[in-house]
Coordinates of C-alpha atoms and ligand atoms in Angstrom, one line a residue:
X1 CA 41.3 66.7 79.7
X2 CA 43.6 64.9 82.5
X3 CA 42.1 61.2 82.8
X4 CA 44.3 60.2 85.7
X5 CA 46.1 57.3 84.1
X6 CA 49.8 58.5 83.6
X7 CA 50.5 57.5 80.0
X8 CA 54.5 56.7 79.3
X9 CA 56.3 59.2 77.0
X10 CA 58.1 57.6 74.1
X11 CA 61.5 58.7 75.6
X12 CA 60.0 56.2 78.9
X13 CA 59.1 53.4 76.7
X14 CA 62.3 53.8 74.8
X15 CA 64.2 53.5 77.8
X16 CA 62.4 50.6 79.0
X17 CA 63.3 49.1 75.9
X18 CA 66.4 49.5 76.4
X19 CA 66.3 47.9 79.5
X20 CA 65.3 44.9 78.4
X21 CA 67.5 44.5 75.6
X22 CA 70.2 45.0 78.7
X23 CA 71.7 48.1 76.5
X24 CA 73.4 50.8 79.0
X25 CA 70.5 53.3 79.6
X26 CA 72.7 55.7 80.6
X27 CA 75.1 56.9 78.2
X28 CA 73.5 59.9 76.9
X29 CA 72.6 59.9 72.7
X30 CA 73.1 63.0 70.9
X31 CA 71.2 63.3 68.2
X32 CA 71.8 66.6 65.6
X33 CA 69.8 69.7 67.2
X34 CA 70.9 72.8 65.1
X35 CA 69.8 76.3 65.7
X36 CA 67.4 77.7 63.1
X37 CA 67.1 81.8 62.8
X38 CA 66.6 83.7 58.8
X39 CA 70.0 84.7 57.2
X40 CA 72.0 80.9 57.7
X41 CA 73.7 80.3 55.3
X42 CA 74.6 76.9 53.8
X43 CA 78.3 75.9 55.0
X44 CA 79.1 75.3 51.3
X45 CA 78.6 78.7 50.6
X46 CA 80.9 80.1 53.8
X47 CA 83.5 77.2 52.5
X48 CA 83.9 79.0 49.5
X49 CA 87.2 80.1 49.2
X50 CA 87.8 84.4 49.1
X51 CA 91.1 85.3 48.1
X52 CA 93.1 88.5 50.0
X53 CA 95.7 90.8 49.9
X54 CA 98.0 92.5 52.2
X55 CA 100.6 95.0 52.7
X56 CA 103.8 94.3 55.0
X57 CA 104.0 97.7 57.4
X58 CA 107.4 96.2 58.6
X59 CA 110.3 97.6 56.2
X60 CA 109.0 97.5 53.1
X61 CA 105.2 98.4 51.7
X62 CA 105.3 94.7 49.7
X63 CA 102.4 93.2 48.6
X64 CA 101.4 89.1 50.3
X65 CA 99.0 86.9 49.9
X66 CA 100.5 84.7 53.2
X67 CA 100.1 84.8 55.9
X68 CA 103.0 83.7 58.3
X69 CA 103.8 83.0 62.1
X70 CA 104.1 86.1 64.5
X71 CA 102.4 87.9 62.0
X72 CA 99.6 90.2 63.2
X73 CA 97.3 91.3 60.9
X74 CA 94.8 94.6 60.7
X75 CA 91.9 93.2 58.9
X76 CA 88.3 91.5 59.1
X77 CA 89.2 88.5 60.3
X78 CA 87.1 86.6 57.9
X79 CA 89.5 87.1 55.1
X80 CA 92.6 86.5 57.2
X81 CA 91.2 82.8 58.3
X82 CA 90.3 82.4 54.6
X83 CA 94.1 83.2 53.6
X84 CA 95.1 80.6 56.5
X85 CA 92.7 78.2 54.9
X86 CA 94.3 78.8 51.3
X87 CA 97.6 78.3 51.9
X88 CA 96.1 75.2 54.3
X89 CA 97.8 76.8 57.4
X90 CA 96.8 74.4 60.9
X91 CA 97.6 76.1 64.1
X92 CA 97.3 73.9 67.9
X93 CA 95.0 76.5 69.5
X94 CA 92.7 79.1 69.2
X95 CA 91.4 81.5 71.4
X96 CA 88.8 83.7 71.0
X97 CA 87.3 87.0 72.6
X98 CA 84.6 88.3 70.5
X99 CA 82.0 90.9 71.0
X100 CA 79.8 89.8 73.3
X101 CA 76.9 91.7 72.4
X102 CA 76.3 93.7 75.0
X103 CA 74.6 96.6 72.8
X104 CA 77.7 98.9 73.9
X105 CA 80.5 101.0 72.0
X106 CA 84.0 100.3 73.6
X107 CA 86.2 103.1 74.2
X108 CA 90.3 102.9 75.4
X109 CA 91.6 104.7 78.2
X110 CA 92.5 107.6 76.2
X111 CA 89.2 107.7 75.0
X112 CA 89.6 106.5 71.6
X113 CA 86.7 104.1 69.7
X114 CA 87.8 100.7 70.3
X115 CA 85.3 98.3 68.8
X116 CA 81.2 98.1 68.5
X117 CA 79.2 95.7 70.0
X118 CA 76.0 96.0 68.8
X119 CA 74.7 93.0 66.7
X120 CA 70.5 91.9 65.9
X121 CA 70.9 88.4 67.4
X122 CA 70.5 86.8 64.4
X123 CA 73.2 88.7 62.6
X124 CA 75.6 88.4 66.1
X125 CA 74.6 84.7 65.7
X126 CA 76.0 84.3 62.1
X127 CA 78.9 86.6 62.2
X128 CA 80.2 84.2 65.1
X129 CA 78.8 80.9 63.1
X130 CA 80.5 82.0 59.9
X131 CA 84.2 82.7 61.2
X132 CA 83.7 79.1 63.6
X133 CA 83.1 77.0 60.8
X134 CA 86.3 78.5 59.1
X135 CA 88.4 78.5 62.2
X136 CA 87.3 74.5 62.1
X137 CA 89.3 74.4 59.2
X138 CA 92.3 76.3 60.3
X139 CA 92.6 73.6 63.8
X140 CA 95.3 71.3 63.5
X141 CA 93.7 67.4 64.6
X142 CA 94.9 67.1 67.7
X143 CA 93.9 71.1 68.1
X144 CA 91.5 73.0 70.9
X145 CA 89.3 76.3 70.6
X146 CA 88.3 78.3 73.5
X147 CA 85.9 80.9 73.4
X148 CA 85.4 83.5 75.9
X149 CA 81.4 84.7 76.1
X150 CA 79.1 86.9 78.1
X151 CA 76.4 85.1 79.5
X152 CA 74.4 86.9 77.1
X153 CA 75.2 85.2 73.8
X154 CA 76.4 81.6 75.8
X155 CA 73.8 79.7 75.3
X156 CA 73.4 80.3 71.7
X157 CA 77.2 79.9 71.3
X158 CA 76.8 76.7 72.4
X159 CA 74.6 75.4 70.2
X160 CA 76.4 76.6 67.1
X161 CA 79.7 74.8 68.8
X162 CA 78.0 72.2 68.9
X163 CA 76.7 72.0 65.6
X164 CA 80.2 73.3 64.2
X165 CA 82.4 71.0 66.3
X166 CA 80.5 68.0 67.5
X167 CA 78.9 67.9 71.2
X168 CA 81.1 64.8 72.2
X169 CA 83.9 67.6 71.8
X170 CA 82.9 69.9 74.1
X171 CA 85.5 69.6 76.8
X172 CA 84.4 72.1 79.5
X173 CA 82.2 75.4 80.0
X174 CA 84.0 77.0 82.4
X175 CA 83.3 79.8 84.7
X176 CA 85.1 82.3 84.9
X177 CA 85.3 85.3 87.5
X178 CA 86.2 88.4 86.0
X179 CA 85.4 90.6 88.7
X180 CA 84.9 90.9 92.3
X181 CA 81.1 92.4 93.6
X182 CA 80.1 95.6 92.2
X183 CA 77.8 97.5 90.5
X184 CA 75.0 96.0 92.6
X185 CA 71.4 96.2 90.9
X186 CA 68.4 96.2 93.0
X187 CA 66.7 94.3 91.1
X188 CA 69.1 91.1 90.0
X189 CA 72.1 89.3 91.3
X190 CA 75.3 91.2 90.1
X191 CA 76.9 89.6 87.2
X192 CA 80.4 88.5 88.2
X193 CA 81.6 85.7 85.9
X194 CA 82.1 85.4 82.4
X195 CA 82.3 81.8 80.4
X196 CA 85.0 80.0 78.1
X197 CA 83.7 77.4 76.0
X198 CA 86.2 74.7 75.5
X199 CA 86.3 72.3 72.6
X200 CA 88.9 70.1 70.8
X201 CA 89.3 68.8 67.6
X202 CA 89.0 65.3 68.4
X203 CA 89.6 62.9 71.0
X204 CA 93.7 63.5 70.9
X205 CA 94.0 66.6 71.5
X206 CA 97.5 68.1 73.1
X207 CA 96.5 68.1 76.8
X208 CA 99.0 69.4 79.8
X209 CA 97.1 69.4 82.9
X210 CA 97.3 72.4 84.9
X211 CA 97.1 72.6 88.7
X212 CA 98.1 74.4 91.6
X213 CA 101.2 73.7 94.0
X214 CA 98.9 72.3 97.3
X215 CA 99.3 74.3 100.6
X216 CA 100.9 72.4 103.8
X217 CA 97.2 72.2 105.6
X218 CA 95.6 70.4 101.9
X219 CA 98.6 67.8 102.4
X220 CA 97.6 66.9 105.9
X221 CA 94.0 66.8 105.7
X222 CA 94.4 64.7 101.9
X223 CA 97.4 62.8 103.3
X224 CA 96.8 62.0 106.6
X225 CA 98.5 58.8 106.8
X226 CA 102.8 58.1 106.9
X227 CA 104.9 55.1 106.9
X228 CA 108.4 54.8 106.0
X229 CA 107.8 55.5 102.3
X230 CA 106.1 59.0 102.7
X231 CA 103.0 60.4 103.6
X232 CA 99.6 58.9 101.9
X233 CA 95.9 58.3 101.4
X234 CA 93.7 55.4 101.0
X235 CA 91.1 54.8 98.1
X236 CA 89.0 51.9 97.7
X237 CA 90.1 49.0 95.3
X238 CA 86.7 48.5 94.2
X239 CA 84.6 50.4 91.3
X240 CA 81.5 50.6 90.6
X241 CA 79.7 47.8 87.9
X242 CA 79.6 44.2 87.7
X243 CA 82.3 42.7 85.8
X244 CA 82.2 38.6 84.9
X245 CA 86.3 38.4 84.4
X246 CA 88.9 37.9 86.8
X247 CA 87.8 41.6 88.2
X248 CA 84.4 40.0 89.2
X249 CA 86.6 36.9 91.2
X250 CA 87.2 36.0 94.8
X251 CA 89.8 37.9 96.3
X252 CA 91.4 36.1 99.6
X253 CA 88.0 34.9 100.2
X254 CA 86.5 38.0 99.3
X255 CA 83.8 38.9 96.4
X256 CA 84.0 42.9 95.5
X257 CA 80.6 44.5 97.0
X258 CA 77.7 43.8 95.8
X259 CA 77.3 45.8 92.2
X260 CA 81.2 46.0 91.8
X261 CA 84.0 45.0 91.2
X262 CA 87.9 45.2 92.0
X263 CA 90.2 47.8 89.9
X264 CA 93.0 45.2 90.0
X265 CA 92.9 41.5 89.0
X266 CA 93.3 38.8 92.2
X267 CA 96.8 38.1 91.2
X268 CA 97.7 41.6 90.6
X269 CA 95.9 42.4 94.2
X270 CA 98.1 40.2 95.8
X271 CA 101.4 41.5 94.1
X272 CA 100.5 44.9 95.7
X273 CA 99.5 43.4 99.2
X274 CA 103.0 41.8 99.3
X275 CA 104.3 45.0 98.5
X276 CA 102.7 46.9 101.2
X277 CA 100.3 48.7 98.7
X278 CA 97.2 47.6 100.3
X279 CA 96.1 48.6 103.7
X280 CA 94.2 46.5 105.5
X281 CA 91.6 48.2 108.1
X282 CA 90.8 46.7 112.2
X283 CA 87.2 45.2 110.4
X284 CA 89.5 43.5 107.5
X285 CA 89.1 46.2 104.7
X286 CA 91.5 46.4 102.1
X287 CA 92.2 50.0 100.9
X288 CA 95.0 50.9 98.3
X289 CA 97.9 53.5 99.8
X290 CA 98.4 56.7 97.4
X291 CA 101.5 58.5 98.0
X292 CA 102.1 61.9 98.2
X293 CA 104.4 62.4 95.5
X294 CA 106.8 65.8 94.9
X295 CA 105.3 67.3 92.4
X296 CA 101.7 66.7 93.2
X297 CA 99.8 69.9 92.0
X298 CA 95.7 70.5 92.8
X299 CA 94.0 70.0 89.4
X300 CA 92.7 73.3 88.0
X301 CA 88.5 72.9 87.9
X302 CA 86.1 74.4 85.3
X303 CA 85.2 77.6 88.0
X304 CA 88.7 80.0 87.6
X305 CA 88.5 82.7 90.1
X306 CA 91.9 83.5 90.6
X307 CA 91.8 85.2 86.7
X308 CA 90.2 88.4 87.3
X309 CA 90.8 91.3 84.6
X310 CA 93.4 93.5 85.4
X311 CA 91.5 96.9 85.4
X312 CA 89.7 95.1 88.6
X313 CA 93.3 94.8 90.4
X314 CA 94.9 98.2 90.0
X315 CA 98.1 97.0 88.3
X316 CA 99.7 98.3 84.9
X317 CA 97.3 97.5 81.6
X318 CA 96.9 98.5 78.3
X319 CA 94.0 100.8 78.9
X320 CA 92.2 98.5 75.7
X321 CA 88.9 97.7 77.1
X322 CA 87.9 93.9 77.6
X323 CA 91.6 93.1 77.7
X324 CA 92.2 90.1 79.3
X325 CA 93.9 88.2 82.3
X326 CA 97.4 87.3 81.2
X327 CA 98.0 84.8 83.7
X328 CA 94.7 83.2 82.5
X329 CA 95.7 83.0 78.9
X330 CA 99.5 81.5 80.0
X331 CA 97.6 78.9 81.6
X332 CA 95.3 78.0 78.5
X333 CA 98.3 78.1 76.1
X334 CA 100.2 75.4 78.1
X335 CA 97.4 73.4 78.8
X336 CA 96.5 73.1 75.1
X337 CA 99.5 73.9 73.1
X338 CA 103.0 72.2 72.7
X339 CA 106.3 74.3 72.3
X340 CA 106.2 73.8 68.7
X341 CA 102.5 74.7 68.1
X342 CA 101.0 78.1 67.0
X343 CA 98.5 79.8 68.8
X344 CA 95.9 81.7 67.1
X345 CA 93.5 84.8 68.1
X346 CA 91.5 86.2 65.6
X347 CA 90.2 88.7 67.7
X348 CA 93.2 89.7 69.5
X349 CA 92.1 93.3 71.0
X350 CA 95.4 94.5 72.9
X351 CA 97.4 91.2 72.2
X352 CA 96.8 89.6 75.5
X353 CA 96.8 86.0 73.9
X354 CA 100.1 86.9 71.5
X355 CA 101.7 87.6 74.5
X356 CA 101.2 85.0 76.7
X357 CA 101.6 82.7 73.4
X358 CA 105.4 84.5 73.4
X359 CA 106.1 84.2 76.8
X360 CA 105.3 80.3 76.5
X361 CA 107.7 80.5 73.9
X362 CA 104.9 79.5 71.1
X363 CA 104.5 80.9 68.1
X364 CA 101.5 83.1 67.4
X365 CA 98.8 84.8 64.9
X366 CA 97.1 87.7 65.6
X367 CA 94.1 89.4 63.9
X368 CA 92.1 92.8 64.7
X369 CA 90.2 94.8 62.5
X370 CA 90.4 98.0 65.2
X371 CA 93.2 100.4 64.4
X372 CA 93.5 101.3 68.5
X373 CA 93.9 97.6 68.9
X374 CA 96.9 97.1 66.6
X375 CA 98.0 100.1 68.2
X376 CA 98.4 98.6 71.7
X377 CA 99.2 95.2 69.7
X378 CA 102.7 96.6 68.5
X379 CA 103.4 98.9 71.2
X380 CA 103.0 95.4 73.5
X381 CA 104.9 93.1 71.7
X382 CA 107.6 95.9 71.4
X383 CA 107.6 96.5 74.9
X384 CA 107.9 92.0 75.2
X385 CA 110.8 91.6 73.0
X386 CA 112.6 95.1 71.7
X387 CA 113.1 93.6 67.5
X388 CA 109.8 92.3 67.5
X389 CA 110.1 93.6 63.9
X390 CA 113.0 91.3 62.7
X391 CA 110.8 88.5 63.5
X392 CA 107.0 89.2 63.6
X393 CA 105.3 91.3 60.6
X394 CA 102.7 93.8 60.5
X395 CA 99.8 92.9 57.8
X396 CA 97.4 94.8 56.5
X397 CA 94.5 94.3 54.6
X398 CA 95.4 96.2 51.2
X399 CA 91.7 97.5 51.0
X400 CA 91.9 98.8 54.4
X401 CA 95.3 100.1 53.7
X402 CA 94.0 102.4 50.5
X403 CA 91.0 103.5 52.6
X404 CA 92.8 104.4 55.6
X405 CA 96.8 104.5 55.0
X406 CA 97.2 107.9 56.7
X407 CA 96.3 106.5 60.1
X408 CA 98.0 103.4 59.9
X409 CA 101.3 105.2 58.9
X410 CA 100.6 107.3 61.7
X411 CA 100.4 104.3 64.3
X412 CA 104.0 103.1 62.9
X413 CA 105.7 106.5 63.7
Ligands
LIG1 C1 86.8 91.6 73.5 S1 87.9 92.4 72.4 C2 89.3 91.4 72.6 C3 90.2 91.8 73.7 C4 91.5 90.9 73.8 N1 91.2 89.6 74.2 C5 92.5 91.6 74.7 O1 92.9 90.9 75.7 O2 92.8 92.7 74.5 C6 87.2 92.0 70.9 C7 88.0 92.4 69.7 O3 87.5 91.9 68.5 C8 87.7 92.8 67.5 N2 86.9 92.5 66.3 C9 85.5 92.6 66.3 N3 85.1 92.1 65.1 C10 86.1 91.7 64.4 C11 86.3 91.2 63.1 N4 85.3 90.9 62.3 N5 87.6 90.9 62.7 C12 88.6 91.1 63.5 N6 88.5 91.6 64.7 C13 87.3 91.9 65.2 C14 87.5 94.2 68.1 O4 88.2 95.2 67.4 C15 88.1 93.9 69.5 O5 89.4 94.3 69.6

């Protein structure tokens, strides 16, 4: 029964606590929430080691156990990112498009069965747990993983990133539009975006920030100010918290506003003043110029809506369903990869990602287990560079091969 006297909750009291002992309140404490469903396994047991083999469809019909760069490979990916983890293979950057369990069969242009997508959410939830944990192994330390998800499976996706890769890691979700309005239901809003879960490694991960070039109207209304050096904007010199060093001391008479204090040290304030840094407003306030430098660019945020599929923009695809923006995957590979890194998509449909990984002149691995996508795979990369077969090989899984070699040699003709 509700007595009318508003108890505290321990999270209050702990807070209060806190207060007292002057500890910062607000920096969030993550404590270890895992998801719980029948069928988890122990990560021991998905750490064991499995060993594979494949055959090279290139020249020859030899046998490997390896692996290599600008190899794609037609198996399960679970085996393939055990084989990386054997011979202790790292790559810079993953990317990965999985089902998205949407309860549908996929079908190509031409009609041909592309992939399933039809998990119990359970078993969805562990097929994608199982290969994270190994593809955790397979990152390089200063590595990133992005995972492209419906909205359907995102929030438990999360989670298990989360658990896998540590919630300090989690970069960004980001939104992404994949299509403009359509298919309007009476009943709901019309799903238009899709979601790219972004984690690294660590805290050093490769990072090469993205933006756009900024239009001549952004540069006037961010930069409205010129003097002889160029065209600029002002920002405060203050920042918020109360800070008892030189940062908390008089400045030319001036103390910071109340519950700050100044970016800059006095004497380092004063170097910038005689510089003609600091501009000082009609009511005496000091303001820091920021130049408008050549190669400013307009920071890419976590909403992308200038990535839309291609099947929603009439130009020239593969005609594999779900395959995804190029542009978009360009973008991720710079951002998060180095010229000397390998990119990795273990569920690399049409070879969107191996593509964009060439074009950025990085090296690439590429795993399907759908004989369409391998298909449009090769016919891609042919189509990119001419003797993709004197440097990429073909893989495939040797029990795959016996079961279904008649197709496969087919694909190759
Ligand atoms: C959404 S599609 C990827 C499309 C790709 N991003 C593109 O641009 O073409 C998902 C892919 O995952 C593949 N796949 C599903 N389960 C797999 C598994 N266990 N191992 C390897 N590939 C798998 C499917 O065959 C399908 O090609």
């Amino acid at each position: 029964m509700a007595t009318g006297v508003i108890q505290s909750t321990d999270s209050e009291k702990s807070i209060s606590a806190m207060l007292k002992s002057k500890q910062p309140y607000f920096i969030p404490r993550y404590e270890n929430v895992s998801l719980n469903y029948i069928s988890k396994n122990l990560e021991s047991e998905i750490l064991k080691p499995i060993d594979n083999t494949y055959i090279v469809l290139n020249n020859s019909r030899e046998e490997t156990c390896k692996i290599l760069n600008n190899d794609i490979v037609f198996s399960d990916n679970l085996f393939a990112i055990h084989s990386l983890i054997n011979y202790n293979q790292k790559v810079d950057l993953i990317y990965l498009d999985p089902p998205y369990n949407t309860g549908f069969d996929f079908f190509s242009k031409d009609n041909n069965h592309a992939y399933s997508d039809s998990f119990d959410l359970s078993e969805y939830i562990e097929f994608m747990r199982i290969r994270l944990i190994l593809l955790r192994e397979v990152l390089s330390d200063n590595g990133s993983i992005y995972v492209h998800i419906g909205h359907q499976m995102l929030p438990y996706l999360k989670v298990v990133m989360d658990e896998i890769f540590g919630i300090s890691n989690c970069r960004n979700i980001i939104t992404r539009k994949k299509c403009s309005s359509k298919n309007y239901t009476k009943n709901q809003f019309p799903n238009l975006n899709d979601f790219i879960l972004f984690y690294s490694k660590n805290n050093n991960f490769i990072w090469n920030p993205q933006g756009t070039v900024p239009s001549e109207d952004w540069i006037k209304k961010e930069y409205p100010k010129i003097d002889d050096k160029g065209q600029y904007k002002l920002v405060p010199i203050h920042a918020p918290g109360i800070r008892n060093g030189e940062t908390g001391k008089e400045w030319k008479g001036m103390l910071p506003p109340k519950g700050k204090h100044w970016q800059y040290t006095p004497e380092k304030l004063d170097e910038m003043d005689k510089n003609g840094e600091i501009y000082w407003s009609k009511t005496g306030n000091p303001r820091r110029k920021v130049y408008l430098t050549p190669d400013k660019k307009i920071p890419l945020g976590d909403y992308w809506h200038d990535f839309r599929d291609a099947h929603h923009q009439s130009i020239k695809i593969t005609g594999y369903p779900t395959e995804k923006n190029l542009s978009m995957l360009e973008m991720i590979v710079r951002s998060s990869s180095n010229s000397d890194s390998v990119v990795l998509d273990p569920f690399c449909g049409s070879g969107t990602t191996l593509i964009a990984a060439k074009n950025e002149q990085r090296q690439f691995i590429g795993i399907d287990q759908s004989l369409n996508a391998i298909k449009h795979c090769i016919q891609r990369l042919e189509v990119a560079q001419s003797n993709i077969f004197n440097q990429a090989r073909l893989l495939c899984d040797k029990d795959v091969y016996e079961y279904f070699s008649i197709d496969i040699e087919s694909i190759l003709r």
